[in-house]
PDB file of C-alpha atoms in Angstrom:
ATOM      1  CA  ALA A   1      20.069  -0.064  -0.427  1.00 60.00           C
ATOM      2  CA  SER A   2      21.413   2.783  -2.381  1.00 70.00           C
ATOM      3  CA  VAL A   3      21.774   0.433  -5.433  1.00 81.00           C
ATOM      4  CA  LEU A   4      19.637   2.782  -7.411  1.00 78.00           C
ATOM      5  CA  LYS A   5      20.935   5.974  -7.179  1.00 80.00           C
ATOM      6  CA  MET A   6      17.707   8.535  -7.482  1.00 79.00           C
ATOM      7  CA  ASP A   7      16.383  11.396  -6.693  1.00 81.00           C
ATOM      8  CA  ILE A   8      12.617  11.311  -6.331  1.00 81.00           C
ATOM      9  CA  ASN A   9      11.101  13.905  -4.563  1.00 86.00           C
ATOM     10  CA  TYR A  10       9.315  12.886  -1.211  1.00 86.00           C
ATOM     11  CA  VAL A  11       5.991  14.444  -1.352  1.00 89.00           C
ATOM     12  CA  ILE A  12       5.689  12.820  -4.545  1.00 91.00           C
ATOM     13  CA  MET A  13       6.674   9.520  -3.089  1.00 90.00           C
ATOM     14  CA  GLN A  14       4.614   9.799  -0.375  1.00 93.00           C
ATOM     15  CA  VAL A  15       1.208  10.580  -2.405  1.00 94.00           C
ATOM     16  CA  ILE A  16       1.948   7.282  -4.392  1.00 94.00           C
ATOM     17  CA  PHE A  17       1.573   5.644  -1.251  1.00 95.00           C
ATOM     18  CA  TRP A  18      -1.527   7.253  -0.340  1.00 96.00           C
ATOM     19  CA  ILE A  19      -3.201   6.311  -3.336  1.00 97.00           C
ATOM     20  CA  MET A  20      -1.493   2.645  -3.057  1.00 96.00           C
ATOM     21  CA  PHE A  21      -3.320   2.620   0.442  1.00 97.00           C
ATOM     22  CA  GLY A  22      -6.516   3.817  -0.967  1.00 97.00           C
ATOM     23  CA  LEU A  23      -6.305   1.211  -3.853  1.00 97.00           C
ATOM     24  CA  PHE A  24      -5.464  -2.126  -2.218  1.00 97.00           C
ATOM     25  CA  LEU A  25      -7.906  -0.965   0.640  1.00 96.00           C
ATOM     26  CA  MET A  26     -10.899  -0.872  -2.188  1.00 97.00           C
ATOM     27  CA  ASN A  27      -9.336  -3.894  -3.291  1.00 96.00           C
ATOM     28  CA  THR A  28      -9.739  -5.651   0.066  1.00 96.00           C
ATOM     29  CA  ALA A  29     -13.348  -4.797   0.537  1.00 96.00           C
ATOM     30  CA  GLY A  30     -13.876  -5.801  -3.568  1.00 95.00           C
ATOM     31  CA  ASN A  31     -12.553  -9.175  -2.551  1.00 95.00           C
ATOM     32  CA  LEU A  32     -14.566  -9.108   0.884  1.00 95.00           C
ATOM     33  CA  PHE A  33     -17.772  -9.263  -1.047  1.00 95.00           C
ATOM     34  CA  SER A  34     -17.161 -11.225  -3.575  1.00 93.00           C
ATOM     35  CA  ASN A  35     -18.812 -14.580  -4.737  1.00 95.00           C
ATOM     36  CA  ASN A  36     -15.657 -16.614  -5.158  1.00 94.00           C
ATOM     37  CA  HIS A  37     -14.351 -18.275  -2.238  1.00 95.00           C
ATOM     38  CA  PHE A  38     -10.843 -18.465  -3.185  1.00 94.00           C
ATOM     39  CA  GLU A  39     -10.713 -14.776  -3.806  1.00 93.00           C
ATOM     40  CA  LYS A  40     -12.471 -14.700  -0.447  1.00 94.00           C
ATOM     41  CA  LEU A  41     -10.028 -16.759   1.623  1.00 95.00           C
ATOM     42  CA  VAL A  42      -6.991 -16.146  -0.208  1.00 95.00           C
ATOM     43  CA  PHE A  43      -6.552 -12.666  -1.658  1.00 95.00           C
ATOM     44  CA  THR A  44      -8.212 -10.603   0.849  1.00 96.00           C
ATOM     45  CA  PRO A  45      -5.798 -11.173   3.581  1.00 96.00           C
ATOM     46  CA  VAL A  46      -2.910 -10.387   0.644  1.00 96.00           C
ATOM     47  CA  THR A  47      -4.520  -6.716  -0.148  1.00 96.00           C
ATOM     48  CA  LEU A  48      -5.499  -6.223   3.133  1.00 96.00           C
ATOM     49  CA  ILE A  49      -1.544  -6.762   3.649  1.00 97.00           C
ATOM     50  CA  LEU A  50      -0.420  -4.962   1.224  1.00 96.00           C
ATOM     51  CA  SER A  51      -3.018  -1.802   2.245  1.00 97.00           C
ATOM     52  CA  LEU A  52      -1.002  -1.711   5.900  1.00 96.00           C
ATOM     53  CA  PHE A  53       2.208  -2.032   4.378  1.00 96.00           C
ATOM     54  CA  SER A  54       1.236   1.011   1.650  1.00 96.00           C
ATOM     55  CA  LEU A  55      -0.105   2.839   4.736  1.00 95.00           C
ATOM     56  CA  ARG A  56       3.005   2.452   7.055  1.00 95.00           C
ATOM     57  CA  VAL A  57       5.450   3.275   4.228  1.00 93.00           C
ATOM     58  CA  ALA A  58       3.203   6.529   3.638  1.00 93.00           C
ATOM     59  CA  MET A  59       3.242   7.469   7.227  1.00 93.00           C
ATOM     60  CA  ILE A  60       6.781   7.456   7.585  1.00 89.00           C
ATOM     61  CA  LYS A  61       8.076  10.863   8.360  1.00 85.00           C
ATOM     62  CA  ARG A  62      11.142  12.553   6.144  1.00 80.00           C
ATOM     63  CA  LYS A  63      13.951  12.659   8.156  1.00 76.00           C
ATOM     64  CA  THR A  64      15.746  16.127   8.797  1.00 68.00           C
ATOM     65  CA  ASN A  65      19.384  17.094   9.270  1.00 60.00           C
TER      66      ASN A  65
END
């Protein structure tokens, strides 16, 4: 949206999104092995979706002009 003008290094942001993907994926695995059925039914799909979104953003290639 270009509301905030911030110059953040592309590589740093890519690394951050890869780390987020890994953390969300590990959280998904933890939720799958949870004894709490609510956590298993509600938060497993949420963290799985968040991990897939993070993966999608991490895999975006930089456009060169």
